[in-house]
PDB file of C-alpha atoms in Angstrom:
ATOM      1  CA  ARG A   1     152.369  93.937 144.637  1.00 40.00           C
ATOM      2  CA  SER A   2     152.707  96.515 147.378  1.00 40.00           C
ATOM      3  CA  SER A   3     156.095  98.208 147.520  1.00 40.00           C
ATOM      4  CA  ASP A   4     156.394  97.709 151.276  1.00 42.00           C
ATOM      5  CA  LEU A   5     155.656  93.978 151.098  1.00 39.00           C
ATOM      6  CA  VAL A   6     158.769  91.791 151.049  1.00 38.00           C
ATOM      7  CA  HIS A   7     158.576  88.270 149.641  1.00 39.00           C
ATOM      8  CA  LYS A   8     161.182  85.826 150.850  1.00 39.00           C
ATOM      9  CA  THR A   9     161.381  82.424 149.184  1.00 37.00           C
ATOM     10  CA  GLN A  10     163.828  79.608 149.782  1.00 41.00           C
ATOM     11  CA  VAL A  11     164.828  77.894 146.530  1.00 40.00           C
ATOM     12  CA  SER A  12     167.409  75.194 145.851  1.00 42.00           C
ATOM     13  CA  LEU A  13     169.234  75.836 142.590  1.00 42.00           C
ATOM     14  CA  GLN A  14     170.821  73.191 140.434  1.00 47.00           C
ATOM     15  CA  ARG A  15     172.671  73.309 137.162  1.00 46.00           C
ATOM     16  CA  LEU A  16     171.911  70.945 134.313  1.00 45.00           C
ATOM     17  CA  ASP A  17     175.028  68.925 135.173  1.00 48.00           C
ATOM     18  CA  GLY A  18     173.783  68.392 138.745  1.00 49.00           C
ATOM     19  CA  SER A  19     176.147  70.848 140.471  1.00 49.00           C
ATOM     20  CA  ALA A  20     174.914  73.627 142.726  1.00 50.00           C
ATOM     21  CA  ALA A  21     174.569  77.137 141.322  1.00 48.00           C
ATOM     22  CA  ASP A  22     177.333  79.616 142.205  1.00 52.00           C
ATOM     23  CA  ASP A  23     176.847  82.990 143.962  1.00 52.00           C
ATOM     24  CA  GLU A  24     176.947  84.907 140.674  1.00 48.00           C
ATOM     25  CA  THR A  25     174.093  82.854 139.178  1.00 44.00           C
ATOM     26  CA  THR A  26     172.098  83.149 142.398  1.00 42.00           C
ATOM     27  CA  SER A  27     172.550  86.915 142.468  1.00 43.00           C
ATOM     28  CA  MET A  28     171.495  87.250 138.807  1.00 41.00           C
ATOM     29  CA  ILE A  29     168.319  85.195 139.274  1.00 37.00           C
ATOM     30  CA  SER A  30     167.475  87.063 142.467  1.00 39.00           C
ATOM     31  CA  GLY A  31     167.696  90.342 140.581  1.00 42.00           C
ATOM     32  CA  LEU A  32     165.424  89.137 137.793  1.00 38.00           C
ATOM     33  CA  THR A  33     162.715  87.676 140.003  1.00 39.00           C
ATOM     34  CA  GLY A  34     162.774  89.999 142.989  1.00 40.00           C
ATOM     35  CA  LEU A  35     163.016  86.980 145.292  1.00 39.00           C
ATOM     36  CA  THR A  36     165.490  86.337 148.101  1.00 38.00           C
ATOM     37  CA  LEU A  37     167.195  83.026 147.436  1.00 37.00           C
ATOM     38  CA  GLU A  38     168.825  80.927 150.127  1.00 39.00           C
ATOM     39  CA  GLU A  39     170.769  77.772 149.348  1.00 38.00           C
ATOM     40  CA  ASN A  40     170.188  76.093 152.683  1.00 42.00           C
ATOM     41  CA  PHE A  41     168.561  72.966 151.269  1.00 38.00           C
ATOM     42  CA  PRO A  42     170.368  69.992 149.764  1.00 44.00           C
ATOM     43  CA  VAL A  43     170.345  69.776 146.006  1.00 44.00           C
ATOM     44  CA  ALA A  44     168.144  66.950 144.760  1.00 46.00           C
ATOM     45  CA  ALA A  45     169.769  64.314 142.605  1.00 51.00           C
ATOM     46  CA  PRO A  46     168.807  64.287 138.909  1.00 51.00           C
ATOM     47  CA  SER A  47     165.774  62.128 138.294  1.00 48.00           C
ATOM     48  CA  THR A  48     166.419  58.852 136.507  1.00 52.00           C
ATOM     49  CA  HIS A  49     162.700  58.137 135.933  1.00 45.00           C
ATOM     50  CA  ARG A  50     161.720  57.608 132.331  1.00 51.00           C
ATOM     51  CA  PRO A  51     158.043  57.365 131.336  1.00 45.00           C
ATOM     52  CA  ARG A  52     157.082  53.930 130.110  1.00 47.00           C
ATOM     53  CA  ARG A  53     156.037  53.820 126.502  1.00 46.00           C
ATOM     54  CA  ARG A  54     152.895  51.865 125.846  1.00 43.00           C
ATOM     55  CA  LYS A  55     152.513  50.245 122.490  1.00 43.00           C
ATOM     56  CA  VAL A  56     148.946  49.766 121.337  1.00 40.00           C
ATOM     57  CA  GLU A  57     148.841  46.609 119.269  1.00 48.00           C
ATOM     58  CA  GLU A  58     146.097  45.800 116.809  1.00 57.00           C
ATOM     59  CA  GLU A  59     143.838  42.902 117.588  1.00 66.00           C
ATOM     60  CA  GLU A  60     145.233  39.683 116.180  1.00 81.00           C
ATOM     61  CA  VAL A  61     142.511  37.705 114.451  1.00 85.00           C
ATOM     62  CA  LEU A  62     143.147  34.237 113.074  1.00 91.00           C
ATOM     63  CA  ASP A  63     141.473  32.821 110.003  1.00 92.00           C
ATOM     64  CA  ALA A  64     138.794  30.259 110.597  1.00 91.00           C
ATOM     65  CA  PRO A  65     139.180  26.827 108.972  1.00 92.00           C
ATOM     66  CA  GLU A  66     137.368  26.189 105.722  1.00 89.00           C
ATOM     67  CA  GLY A  67     133.703  25.437 106.251  1.00 90.00           C
ATOM     68  CA  ALA A  68     133.450  27.305 109.579  1.00 94.00           C
ATOM     69  CA  VAL A  69     130.027  28.730 110.346  1.00 95.00           C
ATOM     70  CA  PRO A  70     129.809  32.499 110.972  1.00 96.00           C
ATOM     71  CA  ASP A  71     128.514  33.622 114.362  1.00 97.00           C
ATOM     72  CA  PRO A  72     126.549  36.928 114.218  1.00 97.00           C
ATOM     73  CA  GLU A  73     127.372  37.786 117.844  1.00 96.00           C
ATOM     74  CA  HIS A  74     131.124  37.652 117.216  1.00 96.00           C
ATOM     75  CA  SER A  75     131.002  39.305 113.789  1.00 97.00           C
ATOM     76  CA  VAL A  76     132.268  42.893 113.645  1.00 96.00           C
ATOM     77  CA  VAL A  77     131.033  46.025 111.850  1.00 96.00           C
ATOM     78  CA  LYS A  78     133.582  48.768 111.110  1.00 94.00           C
ATOM     79  CA  GLY A  79     133.539  52.133 109.344  1.00 92.00           C
ATOM     80  CA  GLY A  80     132.985  55.849 109.769  1.00 86.00           C
ATOM     81  CA  GLY A  81     129.302  55.423 108.980  1.00 85.00           C
ATOM     82  CA  LEU A  82     128.773  54.366 112.582  1.00 86.00           C
ATOM     83  CA  ARG A  83     130.091  57.698 113.866  1.00 84.00           C
ATOM     84  CA  ASN A  84     129.563  60.473 111.344  1.00 83.00           C
ATOM     85  CA  LEU A  85     126.690  60.815 108.915  1.00 90.00           C
ATOM     86  CA  VAL A  86     126.256  63.800 106.619  1.00 90.00           C
ATOM     87  CA  THR A  87     123.198  64.451 104.512  1.00 89.00           C
ATOM     88  CA  SER A  88     123.437  63.275 100.884  1.00 86.00           C
ATOM     89  CA  GLN A  89     126.906  61.785 101.402  1.00 89.00           C
ATOM     90  CA  GLU A  90     127.421  58.048 101.048  1.00 93.00           C
ATOM     91  CA  ALA A  91     128.278  56.207 104.257  1.00 94.00           C
ATOM     92  CA  ILE A  92     130.191  52.919 104.022  1.00 95.00           C
ATOM     93  CA  LEU A  93     130.395  50.145 106.604  1.00 96.00           C
ATOM     94  CA  THR A  94     132.214  46.801 106.479  1.00 97.00           C
ATOM     95  CA  LEU A  95     130.891  43.668 108.106  1.00 97.00           C
ATOM     96  CA  GLU A  96     133.611  41.140 108.958  1.00 97.00           C
ATOM     97  CA  ALA A  97     132.107  37.705 109.566  1.00 97.00           C
ATOM     98  CA  ARG A  98     133.669  35.659 112.382  1.00 97.00           C
ATOM     99  CA  ASP A  99     132.975  32.291 113.924  1.00 96.00           C
ATOM    100  CA  SER A 100     132.143  31.482 117.547  1.00 95.00           C
ATOM    101  CA  GLU A 101     135.855  31.462 118.433  1.00 95.00           C
ATOM    102  CA  ASN A 102     136.311  34.978 117.014  1.00 95.00           C
ATOM    103  CA  ARG A 103     138.183  33.667 113.976  1.00 96.00           C
ATOM    104  CA  ARG A 104     137.788  35.461 110.663  1.00 96.00           C
ATOM    105  CA  ILE A 105     135.603  33.803 108.025  1.00 96.00           C
ATOM    106  CA  THR A 106     137.428  33.904 104.686  1.00 95.00           C
ATOM    107  CA  THR A 107     134.636  32.921 102.299  1.00 95.00           C
ATOM    108  CA  GLY A 108     131.502  34.726 101.193  1.00 95.00           C
ATOM    109  CA  GLY A 109     128.024  33.621 100.256  1.00 95.00           C
ATOM    110  CA  HIS A 110     126.290  34.343 103.570  1.00 96.00           C
ATOM    111  CA  ARG A 111     122.964  36.135 103.929  1.00 96.00           C
ATOM    112  CA  VAL A 112     123.577  39.690 105.123  1.00 97.00           C
ATOM    113  CA  THR A 113     120.872  42.351 105.356  1.00 97.00           C
ATOM    114  CA  ALA A 114     121.018  46.013 106.372  1.00 96.00           C
ATOM    115  CA  ARG A 115     118.145  48.331 107.169  1.00 95.00           C
ATOM    116  CA  LEU A 116     117.822  51.975 108.179  1.00 93.00           C
ATOM    117  CA  ARG A 117     114.976  53.562 110.077  1.00 93.00           C
ATOM    118  CA  GLY A 118     114.691  57.183 111.021  1.00 92.00           C
ATOM    119  CA  THR A 119     113.821  60.670 109.900  1.00 88.00           C
ATOM    120  CA  SER A 120     113.399  59.615 106.288  1.00 88.00           C
ATOM    121  CA  LYS A 121     113.342  56.434 104.230  1.00 89.00           C
ATOM    122  CA  CYS A 122     116.838  55.316 103.286  1.00 92.00           C
ATOM    123  CA  ALA A 123     117.740  52.139 101.428  1.00 94.00           C
ATOM    124  CA  ALA A 124     120.978  50.271 102.171  1.00 95.00           C
ATOM    125  CA  SER A 125     122.879  48.071  99.743  1.00 96.00           C
ATOM    126  CA  VAL A 126     125.011  45.036 100.630  1.00 97.00           C
ATOM    127  CA  GLU A 127     127.917  43.858  98.476  1.00 97.00           C
ATOM    128  CA  ASP A 128     129.591  40.485  99.039  1.00 97.00           C
ATOM    129  CA  ASN A 129     133.387  40.829  98.764  1.00 97.00           C
ATOM    130  CA  GLU A 130     133.625  37.000  98.696  1.00 95.00           C
ATOM    131  CA  ASP A 131     136.323  36.990 101.376  1.00 96.00           C
ATOM    132  CA  GLY A 132     134.145  36.979 104.484  1.00 96.00           C
ATOM    133  CA  THR A 133     133.585  40.737 104.435  1.00 97.00           C
ATOM    134  CA  TYR A 134     130.573  42.655 103.178  1.00 98.00           C
ATOM    135  CA  LYS A 135     130.358  46.272 102.057  1.00 97.00           C
ATOM    136  CA  ILE A 136     127.259  48.077 103.319  1.00 97.00           C
ATOM    137  CA  SER A 137     126.476  51.519 101.909  1.00 96.00           C
ATOM    138  CA  PHE A 138     123.654  54.017 102.255  1.00 95.00           C
ATOM    139  CA  THR A 139     123.025  57.742 101.673  1.00 94.00           C
ATOM    140  CA  PRO A 140     120.748  59.586 104.146  1.00 93.00           C
ATOM    141  CA  PRO A 141     118.599  62.069 102.180  1.00 89.00           C
ATOM    142  CA  VAL A 142     117.919  64.431 105.103  1.00 87.00           C
ATOM    143  CA  SER A 143     119.437  65.153 108.504  1.00 88.00           C
ATOM    144  CA  GLY A 144     118.082  63.594 111.676  1.00 91.00           C
ATOM    145  CA  VAL A 145     118.409  60.441 113.762  1.00 93.00           C
ATOM    146  CA  TYR A 146     118.725  57.012 112.129  1.00 94.00           C
ATOM    147  CA  GLU A 147     118.861  53.472 113.454  1.00 95.00           C
ATOM    148  CA  VAL A 148     121.157  51.091 111.580  1.00 95.00           C
ATOM    149  CA  ASP A 149     120.284  47.393 111.886  1.00 96.00           C
ATOM    150  CA  ILE A 150     122.598  44.761 110.329  1.00 97.00           C
ATOM    151  CA  ARG A 151     121.866  41.043 110.396  1.00 97.00           C
ATOM    152  CA  LEU A 152     123.796  37.946 109.467  1.00 97.00           C
ATOM    153  CA  SER A 153     121.717  34.859 108.698  1.00 95.00           C
ATOM    154  CA  SER A 154     118.653  36.818 109.981  1.00 96.00           C
ATOM    155  CA  ILE A 155     120.324  37.394 113.391  1.00 97.00           C
ATOM    156  CA  ARG A 156     121.565  40.790 114.541  1.00 97.00           C
ATOM    157  CA  VAL A 157     125.337  41.145 114.590  1.00 97.00           C
ATOM    158  CA  GLY A 158     127.082  42.170 117.813  1.00 93.00           C
ATOM    159  CA  GLY A 159     126.299  45.737 118.824  1.00 93.00           C
ATOM    160  CA  ALA A 160     123.328  46.199 116.490  1.00 94.00           C
ATOM    161  CA  PRO A 161     121.261  48.266 116.180  1.00 95.00           C
ATOM    162  CA  TRP A 162     123.165  51.558 116.256  1.00 95.00           C
ATOM    163  CA  THR A 163     121.566  54.989 116.676  1.00 94.00           C
ATOM    164  CA  ILE A 164     123.403  57.613 114.617  1.00 93.00           C
ATOM    165  CA  GLN A 165     122.920  61.370 114.243  1.00 92.00           C
ATOM    166  CA  CYS A 166     123.019  62.643 110.663  1.00 92.00           C
ATOM    167  CA  THR A 167     123.995  66.307 110.289  1.00 90.00           C
ATOM    168  CA  PRO A 168     123.165  68.579 107.336  1.00 88.00           C
ATOM    169  CA  ARG A 169     125.833  69.632 104.889  1.00 88.00           C
ATOM    170  CA  ARG A 170     127.441  72.987 105.648  1.00 89.00           C
ATOM    171  CA  VAL A 171     126.301  75.856 103.476  1.00 92.00           C
ATOM    172  CA  GLU A 172     129.157  77.613 101.667  1.00 92.00           C
ATOM    173  CA  ALA A 173     128.070  81.257 101.552  1.00 92.00           C
ATOM    174  CA  ALA A 174     130.385  82.208  98.671  1.00 93.00           C
ATOM    175  CA  LEU A 175     128.803  79.580  96.395  1.00 94.00           C
ATOM    176  CA  CYS A 176     125.147  80.370  97.138  1.00 95.00           C
ATOM    177  CA  GLU A 177     123.018  81.907  94.396  1.00 95.00           C
ATOM    178  CA  VAL A 178     120.697  84.867  95.065  1.00 96.00           C
ATOM    179  CA  THR A 179     118.008  85.950  92.594  1.00 95.00           C
ATOM    180  CA  GLY A 180     115.025  88.310  92.662  1.00 94.00           C
ATOM    181  CA  ASN A 181     113.945  91.863  91.867  1.00 92.00           C
ATOM    182  CA  ALA A 182     115.635  93.091  95.043  1.00 90.00           C
ATOM    183  CA  LEU A 183     118.924  92.834  93.161  1.00 89.00           C
ATOM    184  CA  ALA A 184     117.839  95.023  90.257  1.00 87.00           C
ATOM    185  CA  GLU A 185     119.819  98.252  89.941  1.00 82.00           C
ATOM    186  CA  ALA A 186     116.887 100.249  88.492  1.00 74.00           C
ATOM    187  CA  PRO A 187     115.362 102.858  90.847  1.00 81.00           C
ATOM    188  CA  HIS A 188     112.474 101.562  92.936  1.00 82.00           C
ATOM    189  CA  PRO A 189     109.581 103.755  94.039  1.00 84.00           C
ATOM    190  CA  ALA A 190     108.936 104.126  97.754  1.00 81.00           C
ATOM    191  CA  GLY A 191     106.692 101.387  99.102  1.00 84.00           C
ATOM    192  CA  GLU A 192     107.524  98.830  96.384  1.00 89.00           C
ATOM    193  CA  GLU A 193     107.962  95.281  97.721  1.00 92.00           C
ATOM    194  CA  LEU A 194     111.256  93.717  96.772  1.00 93.00           C
ATOM    195  CA  ARG A 195     111.928  89.990  97.012  1.00 95.00           C
ATOM    196  CA  PHE A 196     114.922  87.686  96.820  1.00 95.00           C
ATOM    197  CA  MET A 197     115.588  83.945  96.932  1.00 97.00           C
ATOM    198  CA  LEU A 198     118.804  82.248  98.063  1.00 96.00           C
ATOM    199  CA  ALA A 199     119.652  78.751  96.772  1.00 96.00           C
ATOM    200  CA  SER A 200     122.177  77.022  99.054  1.00 95.00           C
ATOM    201  CA  PHE A 201     125.231  75.053  97.916  1.00 94.00           C
ATOM    202  CA  ASP A 202     127.887  73.101  99.827  1.00 90.00           C
ATOM    203  CA  GLN A 203     131.696  73.321  99.625  1.00 85.00           C
ATOM    204  CA  ALA A 204     131.775  71.012  96.609  1.00 84.00           C
ATOM    205  CA  GLY A 205     129.386  73.256  94.703  1.00 90.00           C
ATOM    206  CA  GLU A 206     126.529  70.764  94.974  1.00 88.00           C
ATOM    207  CA  ARG A 207     122.990  71.962  95.529  1.00 91.00           C
ATOM    208  CA  ILE A 208     121.638  71.388  99.059  1.00 91.00           C
ATOM    209  CA  MET A 209     118.081  70.084  98.996  1.00 88.00           C
ATOM    210  CA  GLU A 210     117.101  70.543 102.645  1.00 88.00           C
ATOM    211  CA  GLY A 211     116.740  73.451 105.028  1.00 89.00           C
ATOM    212  CA  GLY A 212     118.050  74.060 108.497  1.00 87.00           C
ATOM    213  CA  ALA A 213     120.800  76.585 107.776  1.00 89.00           C
ATOM    214  CA  VAL A 214     120.871  79.916 109.606  1.00 91.00           C
ATOM    215  CA  ILE A 215     120.535  82.631 106.946  1.00 92.00           C
ATOM    216  CA  GLU A 216     120.618  86.291 107.975  1.00 93.00           C
ATOM    217  CA  ALA A 217     119.907  89.257 105.704  1.00 93.00           C
ATOM    218  CA  SER A 218     119.946  93.011 106.219  1.00 92.00           C
ATOM    219  CA  LEU A 219     119.580  96.137 104.106  1.00 87.00           C
ATOM    220  CA  ASN A 220     122.072  98.939 104.611  1.00 87.00           C
ATOM    221  CA  GLY A 221     121.542 102.334 103.018  1.00 83.00           C
ATOM    222  CA  VAL A 222     121.047 106.074 103.365  1.00 80.00           C
ATOM    223  CA  GLN A 223     117.622 107.666 103.679  1.00 74.00           C
ATOM    224  CA  LEU A 224     117.419 111.053 101.944  1.00 70.00           C
ATOM    225  CA  TRP A 225     115.307 113.902 103.266  1.00 67.00           C
ATOM    226  CA  GLU A 226     114.392 116.951 101.119  1.00 65.00           C
ATOM    227  CA  PHE A 227     113.836 120.442 102.558  1.00 62.00           C
ATOM    228  CA  ASN A 228     112.315 123.566 101.002  1.00 64.00           C
ATOM    229  CA  ASP A 229     114.032 125.858 103.485  1.00 65.00           C
ATOM    230  CA  PRO A 230     116.607 127.899 101.519  1.00 63.00           C
ATOM    231  CA  ASN A 231     118.806 128.017 104.607  1.00 67.00           C
ATOM    232  CA  GLU A 232     119.087 124.197 104.626  1.00 62.00           C
ATOM    233  CA  PRO A 233     120.795 121.898 102.118  1.00 57.00           C
ATOM    234  CA  THR A 234     118.519 120.406  99.528  1.00 56.00           C
ATOM    235  CA  GLN A 235     118.973 116.887 100.965  1.00 57.00           C
ATOM    236  CA  HIS A 236     120.051 115.249 104.176  1.00 63.00           C
ATOM    237  CA  GLY A 237     121.209 111.635 104.392  1.00 71.00           C
ATOM    238  CA  ASP A 238     120.609 109.406 107.406  1.00 79.00           C
ATOM    239  CA  PRO A 239     122.264 105.961 107.355  1.00 86.00           C
ATOM    240  CA  PHE A 240     120.075 103.021 108.365  1.00 85.00           C
ATOM    241  CA  THR A 241     120.138  99.228 108.698  1.00 90.00           C
ATOM    242  CA  LEU A 242     117.020  97.121 108.149  1.00 88.00           C
ATOM    243  CA  ASP A 243     116.953  93.488 109.332  1.00 93.00           C
ATOM    244  CA  ILE A 244     115.074  91.272 106.875  1.00 93.00           C
ATOM    245  CA  ASP A 245     113.104  88.199 107.932  1.00 94.00           C
ATOM    246  CA  VAL A 246     114.247  85.111 105.998  1.00 95.00           C
ATOM    247  CA  HIS A 247     111.892  82.186 105.457  1.00 95.00           C
ATOM    248  CA  ASP A 248     113.286  78.642 105.303  1.00 95.00           C
ATOM    249  CA  SER A 249     111.391  76.697 102.615  1.00 95.00           C
ATOM    250  CA  GLY A 250     112.845  73.386 103.800  1.00 91.00           C
ATOM    251  CA  ASP A 251     114.239  72.484 100.373  1.00 92.00           C
ATOM    252  CA  GLY A 252     117.539  74.371 100.480  1.00 92.00           C
ATOM    253  CA  THR A 253     116.037  77.688  99.376  1.00 96.00           C
ATOM    254  CA  TYR A 254     115.453  80.741 101.559  1.00 96.00           C
ATOM    255  CA  HIS A 255     113.155  83.685 100.784  1.00 96.00           C
ATOM    256  CA  GLY A 256     113.062  87.271 101.982  1.00 95.00           C
ATOM    257  CA  ALA A 257     111.090  90.429 101.208  1.00 94.00           C
ATOM    258  CA  PHE A 258     111.119  94.089 102.212  1.00 91.00           C
ATOM    259  CA  ALA A 259     109.572  97.392 101.114  1.00 87.00           C
ATOM    260  CA  CYS A 260     111.463 100.434  99.900  1.00 76.00           C
TER     261      CYS A 260
END
């Protein structure tokens, strides 16, 4: 803000109780903000508006009479397995059978099938809860895109099929295991090839059996130089950093190699 530029703003002040601010309050605020305040405008009345609260009510579903026939189009599939899939973790869905009037079927015994197609073969199991609901579970072995198809009495239920993205489990660096002669403390002659292998694990300490993680490796050290000049120190040390190429084997292991 330029020192020779004067800002003049007209502001209407109001206390919390609705009364106008006095000269002392106006002077104090003017000093804090550097603004010129003029109370030439009428003070607005306190607002009486209150935001309307909206209550989201759950869908009310009535029970169908005994002997009602389930309608695949009105039947509903619920569960996190329709939104989030993670490699090697069981996904569970629930099919709720309903009739043509959207009433809940309360008996079991109906023919329900579930099938997955996608990046890899994945079998799905169906369990009859005998109350009109069916538990559907499956465990994707690898990450990728899958299509989930659920049928009731050989007819697709409403919304089927679903296309779902399955993501790989996150590698927990602190739990990974690294082996190889590159970790040996014994001196290595110049030019010797050193190798290492990293086996990946997730947060639960379970072995990850697929690739796809971003693994970076580097070698940090000091390179020593020897001199025969009596006027120079026997050795000089130059720090260096060597980036190491890491190969993804696709089975949860990663390999790297470098030469001394």
